[in-house]
Amino acid sequence: MPIIVHKYGGTSVGNPEKIKNVARRVKKVMEAGNEVVVVVSAMGHTTDELIDLMHKVTSNPDPREYDMLVSTGEQVSAALLAMALQAMGCPAISLTGGQAGVVTEDIYRKARIKEIKLDRIKKELKDGKAVVITGFQGIDSKGDIITIGRGGSDTSAVALAAALKADVCDIYTDVDGVYTTDPRIVPEARKLKYISYEEMLELASLGAQVLHPRSVECASIYNMVIHLRSSSKEDEGTYIMSAARIAKEAGKMEKQEAVRGIALDENIAKIGILHVPDRPGTAARLFGALAKEKVNVDMIVQSIHSQGTLADMAFTVERADLKRAVEVTERIAGELKAEKVVSDSDVSKVSLVGVGMVSQPGTASKMFETLAFEKINIQMITTSEIKISCVVKAEQGKQAVRALHKAFGLDKVA
Ligand code: ADP
Ligand code: ASP
Ligand code: MG
């Protein structure tokens, strides 16, 4: 029997009516003669609400208890969906990540999935049940509940689809596909029919929240097609697949557009360490200390003073890590005899993504001109072969996205 894996995000299971709607869809797919596994996220903003609750109890949560708490949201939606299915006469069972055999690394809050032991899922499918599995969680070697990072239900679904050898992983959400940029920011954004793993991974990592970056990484490893689509319509959405397969399906020999999409990351903060003595080992010391504290550093810029003996360094971190990152940086700045440490959480990062960029010069200069015309100051720049990112003042982030979307004609490309 063909196996179908569906994932429904928070908004799509946001209330009892929506849960019943998902149940109707699942029932239909079962009745068409398929085995069905459904991965669900927590209802609506439940995970955020649980985190707010946590902050009312402590400012320094224990990571194990954090996972115990935030993993509960998915259990609620899984159980309710299984009950809604049963109420419609469709046999169903809900399973936690652990019950479903999702084994993770022994790291709280953002573990990777190590393996999926399929025995239980297979048994339930064989018994003719729809299997509803909590996204975002698994179990570690001690038997503790582990979460896999915010937005991680997408990754749970893709990993399950790969383990079960499904042909495609259907991810149902509140938009009907991947757009050239967040349609909430630019209403003229255009829906993409296909996007390659490479470009989607960049967009997701650079802040396009529509897919968890690791779900794209996992899909590319297993060559699993992700079909991202709307939970309220039946229409086709966007296929995320290998560039080779897209070329075959779309019948295009070469890519044309330099820029395929624009991402905005509003969840960053900037730290500067000023007048650091410019000698070997400085960067190693600072970033080594940050890595030890598990602070992920993103953009790094170093500038040299005219005297040549001092340098300034600036880098970005996730906003949630800012306090910890500043503490570490101040400690190292003291040891290195740097002049001072400054920080700013009032920034966001705007990025252009496209594999065609590499062969089309002028993308960066057009980006800078567009921002200059909008009187948007660029605070930091980084580039790679398929992306250009600029850090700007937070309040100008959306304006930058709108201007760039227009300047690169993303609303028009066929
Ligand atoms: P879910 O709860 O289903 O996982 P998310 O809220 O995580 O849904 O992701 C869907 C949201 O991602 C959309 O509502 C949209 O605003 C946002 N988004 C950001 N960038 C894009 C993009 N390029 N294309 C489509 N949606 C995007
Ligand atoms: N509920 C989790 C979160 O909000 C996981 C997910 O939605 O994918 O981060
Ligand atoms: Mg999501």
Tab-separated table of C-alpha atoms in Angstrom, residues 83-354:
chain	number	residue	atom	x	y	z
A	83	MET	CA	-9.854	11.557	18.620
A	84	ALA	CA	-11.383	13.587	15.772
A	85	LEU	CA	-10.495	10.784	13.350
A	86	GLN	CA	-11.979	8.135	15.639
A	87	ALA	CA	-15.150	10.225	15.999
A	88	MET	CA	-15.483	10.107	12.201
A	89	GLY	CA	-15.185	6.344	12.226
A	90	CYS	CA	-11.565	6.324	11.075
A	91	PRO	CA	-9.247	4.136	13.200
A	92	ALA	CA	-6.356	6.245	14.482
A	93	ILE	CA	-3.717	6.381	17.180
A	94	SER	CA	-1.508	9.201	18.409
A	95	LEU	CA	2.122	8.581	19.316
A	96	THR	CA	4.716	10.795	20.995
A	97	GLY	CA	8.104	11.071	19.309
A	98	GLY	CA	9.470	8.502	21.744
A	99	GLN	CA	6.586	6.067	21.182
A	100	ALA	CA	7.040	6.468	17.433
A	101	GLY	CA	10.715	5.482	17.724
A	102	VAL	CA	12.236	8.901	16.961
A	103	VAL	CA	15.679	8.720	18.590
A	104	THR	CA	17.687	11.928	18.966
A	105	GLU	CA	21.109	12.977	20.152
A	106	ASP	CA	21.488	13.534	23.902
A	107	ILE	CA	21.191	17.319	23.590
A	108	TYR	CA	18.255	19.236	25.002
A	109	ARG	CA	16.446	21.939	23.006
A	110	LYS	CA	18.010	21.479	19.573
A	111	ALA	CA	19.028	17.855	19.075
A	112	ARG	CA	19.294	16.192	15.700
A	113	ILE	CA	17.320	13.073	14.896
A	114	LYS	CA	19.700	10.084	14.905
A	115	GLU	CA	17.389	7.308	13.758
A	116	ILE	CA	13.773	6.258	13.607
A	117	LYS	CA	12.881	2.777	14.822
A	118	LEU	CA	9.849	1.998	12.729
A	119	ASP	CA	8.428	-1.119	14.451
A	120	ARG	CA	5.619	0.602	16.334
A	121	ILE	CA	4.557	2.828	13.433
A	122	LYS	CA	4.544	-0.154	11.068
A	123	LYS	CA	2.476	-2.246	13.476
A	124	GLU	CA	-0.155	0.455	13.837
A	125	LEU	CA	-0.293	1.039	10.088
A	126	LYS	CA	-0.702	-2.696	9.556
A	127	ASP	CA	-3.623	-2.633	11.971
A	128	GLY	CA	-5.303	-0.165	9.607
A	129	LYS	CA	-4.853	2.956	11.720
A	130	ALA	CA	-3.921	6.476	10.764
A	131	VAL	CA	-0.803	7.187	12.819
A	132	VAL	CA	-0.641	10.704	14.232
A	133	ILE	CA	2.823	11.639	15.501
A	134	THR	CA	3.924	14.639	17.549
A	135	GLY	CA	6.382	16.763	15.580
A	136	PHE	CA	9.319	18.629	17.129
A	137	GLN	CA	10.336	15.886	19.567
A	138	GLY	CA	12.071	12.579	20.081
A	139	ILE	CA	13.692	10.616	22.848
A	140	ASP	CA	17.365	10.380	23.838
A	141	SER	CA	19.480	7.460	25.056
A	142	LYS	CA	18.349	8.099	28.652
A	143	GLY	CA	14.688	8.017	27.660
A	144	ASP	CA	14.280	11.778	28.165
A	145	ILE	CA	11.996	13.797	25.915
A	146	ILE	CA	14.089	15.974	23.626
A	147	THR	CA	13.008	18.794	21.303
A	148	ILE	CA	14.767	19.458	18.041
A	149	GLY	CA	14.651	23.269	17.696
A	150	ARG	CA	11.868	25.793	17.118
A	151	GLY	CA	9.941	25.100	13.926
A	152	GLY	CA	11.298	21.544	13.973
A	153	SER	CA	8.073	19.679	13.125
A	154	ASP	CA	8.961	20.106	9.453
A	155	THR	CA	12.154	18.163	10.121
A	156	SER	CA	10.259	15.452	12.034
A	157	ALA	CA	7.968	15.009	9.031
A	158	VAL	CA	10.744	14.835	6.441
A	159	ALA	CA	12.764	12.399	8.573
A	160	LEU	CA	9.698	10.174	8.994
A	161	ALA	CA	8.915	10.350	5.267
A	162	ALA	CA	12.499	9.347	4.473
A	163	ALA	CA	12.521	6.487	7.002
A	164	LEU	CA	9.179	5.195	5.699
A	165	LYS	CA	10.369	5.563	2.099
A	166	ALA	CA	7.444	7.731	1.064
A	167	ASP	CA	7.688	9.342	-2.385
A	168	VAL	CA	6.975	12.816	-1.119
A	169	CYS	CA	6.488	14.663	2.156
A	170	ASP	CA	3.417	16.926	2.063
A	171	ILE	CA	3.821	19.915	4.373
A	172	TYR	CA	0.531	21.731	4.893
A	173	THR	CA	0.687	25.278	6.208
A	174	ASP	CA	-1.058	28.658	6.170
A	175	VAL	CA	0.424	29.756	2.815
A	176	ASP	CA	-0.112	27.906	-0.449
A	177	GLY	CA	3.560	27.625	-1.341
A	178	VAL	CA	7.018	29.113	-1.134
A	179	TYR	CA	6.958	32.688	-2.405
A	180	THR	CA	9.706	34.960	-3.710
A	181	THR	CA	9.549	36.528	-0.259
A	182	ASP	CA	7.249	36.451	2.760
A	183	PRO	CA	3.826	37.361	1.292
A	184	ARG	CA	2.931	38.987	4.609
A	185	ILE	CA	5.614	41.605	3.871
A	186	VAL	CA	5.180	41.893	0.096
A	187	PRO	CA	1.639	41.111	-1.105
A	188	GLU	CA	2.899	41.048	-4.735
A	189	ALA	CA	5.296	38.202	-3.943
A	190	ARG	CA	5.036	35.403	-6.489
A	191	LYS	CA	4.483	31.746	-5.729
A	192	LEU	CA	7.269	29.496	-6.986
A	193	LYS	CA	6.326	26.233	-8.636
A	194	TYR	CA	9.684	24.656	-7.842
A	195	ILE	CA	12.680	25.591	-5.750
A	196	SER	CA	15.921	23.648	-5.368
A	197	TYR	CA	17.126	22.272	-2.042
A	198	GLU	CA	20.138	24.570	-2.282
A	199	GLU	CA	18.127	27.774	-2.643
A	200	MET	CA	15.452	26.729	-0.148
A	201	LEU	CA	18.095	25.842	2.426
A	202	GLU	CA	19.627	29.311	2.084
A	203	LEU	CA	16.253	31.072	2.278
A	204	ALA	CA	15.215	29.034	5.321
A	205	SER	CA	18.553	29.513	7.080
A	206	LEU	CA	18.448	33.241	6.363
A	207	GLY	CA	15.131	33.687	8.124
A	208	ALA	CA	12.287	32.625	5.776
A	209	GLN	CA	10.301	30.853	8.434
A	210	VAL	CA	8.216	28.809	6.000
A	211	LEU	CA	10.404	25.689	6.422
A	212	HIS	CA	12.782	24.569	9.158
A	213	PRO	CA	16.270	24.638	7.558
A	214	ARG	CA	17.108	21.144	8.766
A	215	SER	CA	14.025	19.722	7.042
A	216	VAL	CA	15.456	20.912	3.732
A	217	GLU	CA	18.881	19.536	4.596
A	218	CYS	CA	17.343	16.170	5.485
A	219	ALA	CA	15.232	16.144	2.307
A	220	SER	CA	18.293	16.809	0.163
A	221	ILE	CA	20.239	13.975	1.788
A	222	TYR	CA	17.446	11.479	1.058
A	223	ASN	CA	16.355	13.147	-2.187
A	224	MET	CA	12.891	13.462	-0.636
A	225	VAL	CA	10.549	15.796	-2.474
A	226	ILE	CA	8.813	18.280	-0.164
A	227	HIS	CA	5.465	19.536	-1.386
A	228	LEU	CA	4.698	22.682	0.586
A	229	ARG	CA	1.025	23.566	0.265
A	230	SER	CA	-2.047	25.094	1.840
A	231	SER	CA	-4.044	23.273	4.484
A	232	SER	CA	-7.224	25.062	3.433
A	233	LYS	CA	-7.082	24.498	-0.338
A	234	GLU	CA	-6.543	21.469	-2.538
A	235	ASP	CA	-4.274	23.294	-5.043
A	236	GLU	CA	-0.720	22.308	-5.805
A	237	GLY	CA	1.875	24.254	-3.847
A	238	THR	CA	5.643	24.427	-4.298
A	239	TYR	CA	7.881	21.413	-4.920
A	240	ILE	CA	11.241	21.522	-3.185
A	241	MET	CA	13.496	19.075	-5.018
A	242	SER	CA	16.934	18.641	-6.546
A	243	ALA	CA	18.044	21.116	-9.222
A	244	ALA	CA	18.464	18.156	-11.597
A	245	ARG	CA	14.871	17.067	-11.162
A	246	ILE	CA	13.589	20.630	-11.546
A	247	ALA	CA	15.518	21.018	-14.784
A	248	LYS	CA	13.856	17.831	-16.020
A	249	GLU	CA	10.352	18.820	-14.962
A	250	ALA	CA	10.549	22.482	-15.918
A	251	GLY	CA	12.458	21.801	-19.140
A	252	LYS	CA	14.945	24.632	-18.617
A	253	MET	CA	18.598	23.991	-19.466
A	254	GLU	CA	19.940	26.974	-17.547
A	255	LYS	CA	18.682	29.151	-14.778
A	256	GLN	CA	17.909	32.713	-15.723
A	257	GLU	CA	17.092	34.810	-12.696
A	258	ALA	CA	20.016	35.934	-10.556
A	259	VAL	CA	17.758	36.314	-7.538
A	260	ARG	CA	15.121	33.694	-6.696
A	261	GLY	CA	14.043	34.903	-3.300
A	262	ILE	CA	14.522	37.390	-0.488
A	263	ALA	CA	14.614	36.552	3.208
A	264	LEU	CA	14.314	38.790	6.243
A	265	ASP	CA	15.687	37.723	9.604
A	266	GLU	CA	14.342	39.888	12.405
A	267	ASN	CA	15.717	37.674	15.093
A	268	ILE	CA	19.332	38.816	15.159
A	269	ALA	CA	21.489	41.145	17.251
A	270	LYS	CA	24.866	42.711	16.599
A	271	ILE	CA	27.899	42.849	18.889
A	272	GLY	CA	30.992	44.965	18.311
A	273	ILE	CA	34.354	44.660	20.046
A	274	LEU	CA	36.341	47.826	19.476
A	275	HIS	CA	40.050	48.552	19.349
A	276	VAL	CA	41.294	45.005	19.811
A	277	PRO	CA	45.077	44.604	19.490
A	278	ASP	CA	45.535	43.198	15.967
A	279	ARG	CA	47.578	40.025	16.399
A	280	PRO	CA	47.285	36.313	15.592
A	281	GLY	CA	44.874	34.360	17.791
A	282	THR	CA	42.447	37.164	18.687
A	283	ALA	CA	39.537	35.864	16.624
A	284	ALA	CA	40.266	32.286	17.652
A	285	ARG	CA	40.093	33.259	21.317
A	286	LEU	CA	36.823	35.201	21.057
A	287	PHE	CA	34.920	32.849	18.778
A	288	GLY	CA	36.322	29.799	20.561
A	289	ALA	CA	34.894	31.132	23.831
A	290	LEU	CA	31.517	31.835	22.187
A	291	ALA	CA	31.397	28.355	20.646
A	292	LYS	CA	32.146	26.837	24.042
A	293	GLU	CA	29.079	28.647	25.392
A	294	LYS	CA	27.046	27.231	22.446
A	295	VAL	CA	26.449	30.686	20.964
A	296	ASN	CA	25.993	30.461	17.198
A	297	VAL	CA	27.785	33.289	15.456
A	298	ASP	CA	26.628	34.286	11.995
A	299	MET	CA	28.140	37.262	10.115
A	300	ILE	CA	31.636	38.358	11.123
A	301	VAL	CA	33.291	41.553	9.938
A	302	GLN	CA	36.732	42.813	10.911
A	303	SER	CA	38.093	46.222	10.039
A	304	ILE	CA	41.634	47.480	10.463
A	305	HIS	CA	42.625	50.871	11.808
A	306	SER	CA	45.011	53.061	9.897
A	307	GLN	CA	47.759	52.638	12.519
A	308	GLY	CA	47.575	48.907	11.815
A	309	THR	CA	47.887	47.814	15.433
A	310	LEU	CA	44.210	47.783	16.382
A	311	ALA	CA	41.132	46.246	14.808
A	312	ASP	CA	37.357	46.432	15.326
A	313	MET	CA	35.254	43.303	15.035
A	314	ALA	CA	31.511	42.993	14.660
A	315	PHE	CA	29.376	39.873	14.487
A	316	THR	CA	25.764	38.813	14.725
A	317	VAL	CA	24.074	36.254	16.960
A	318	GLU	CA	20.505	35.084	17.524
A	319	ARG	CA	18.674	37.677	19.597
A	320	ALA	CA	17.905	35.135	22.312
A	321	ASP	CA	21.655	34.543	22.762
A	322	LEU	CA	22.562	38.239	23.008
A	323	LYS	CA	22.881	38.477	26.792
A	324	ARG	CA	25.109	35.406	27.010
A	325	ALA	CA	27.151	36.482	23.976
A	326	VAL	CA	27.794	39.961	25.447
A	327	GLU	CA	28.908	38.435	28.761
A	328	VAL	CA	31.416	36.172	26.986
A	329	THR	CA	32.625	38.974	24.692
A	330	GLU	CA	33.142	41.358	27.625
A	331	ARG	CA	35.167	38.748	29.468
A	332	ILE	CA	37.394	38.082	26.441
A	333	ALA	CA	37.633	41.826	25.653
A	334	GLY	CA	39.043	42.342	29.156
A	335	GLU	CA	41.616	39.599	28.651
A	336	LEU	CA	42.611	40.944	25.220
A	337	LYS	CA	42.703	44.546	26.477
A	338	ALA	CA	40.192	45.712	23.881
A	339	GLU	CA	38.705	49.153	24.424
A	340	LYS	CA	35.023	48.283	24.669
A	341	VAL	CA	32.116	46.056	23.698
A	342	VAL	CA	28.930	47.477	22.167
A	343	SER	CA	25.722	45.676	21.257
A	344	ASP	CA	22.565	46.446	19.315
A	345	SER	CA	19.445	44.298	19.047
A	346	ASP	CA	17.694	46.866	16.893
A	347	VAL	CA	18.896	45.292	13.624
A	348	SER	CA	17.669	42.819	11.028
A	349	LYS	CA	19.244	40.994	8.119
A	350	VAL	CA	18.013	41.174	4.537
A	351	SER	CA	19.312	38.541	2.105
A	352	LEU	CA	19.062	37.909	-1.613
A	353	VAL	CA	19.310	34.236	-2.657
A	354	GLY	CA	19.797	32.652	-6.068
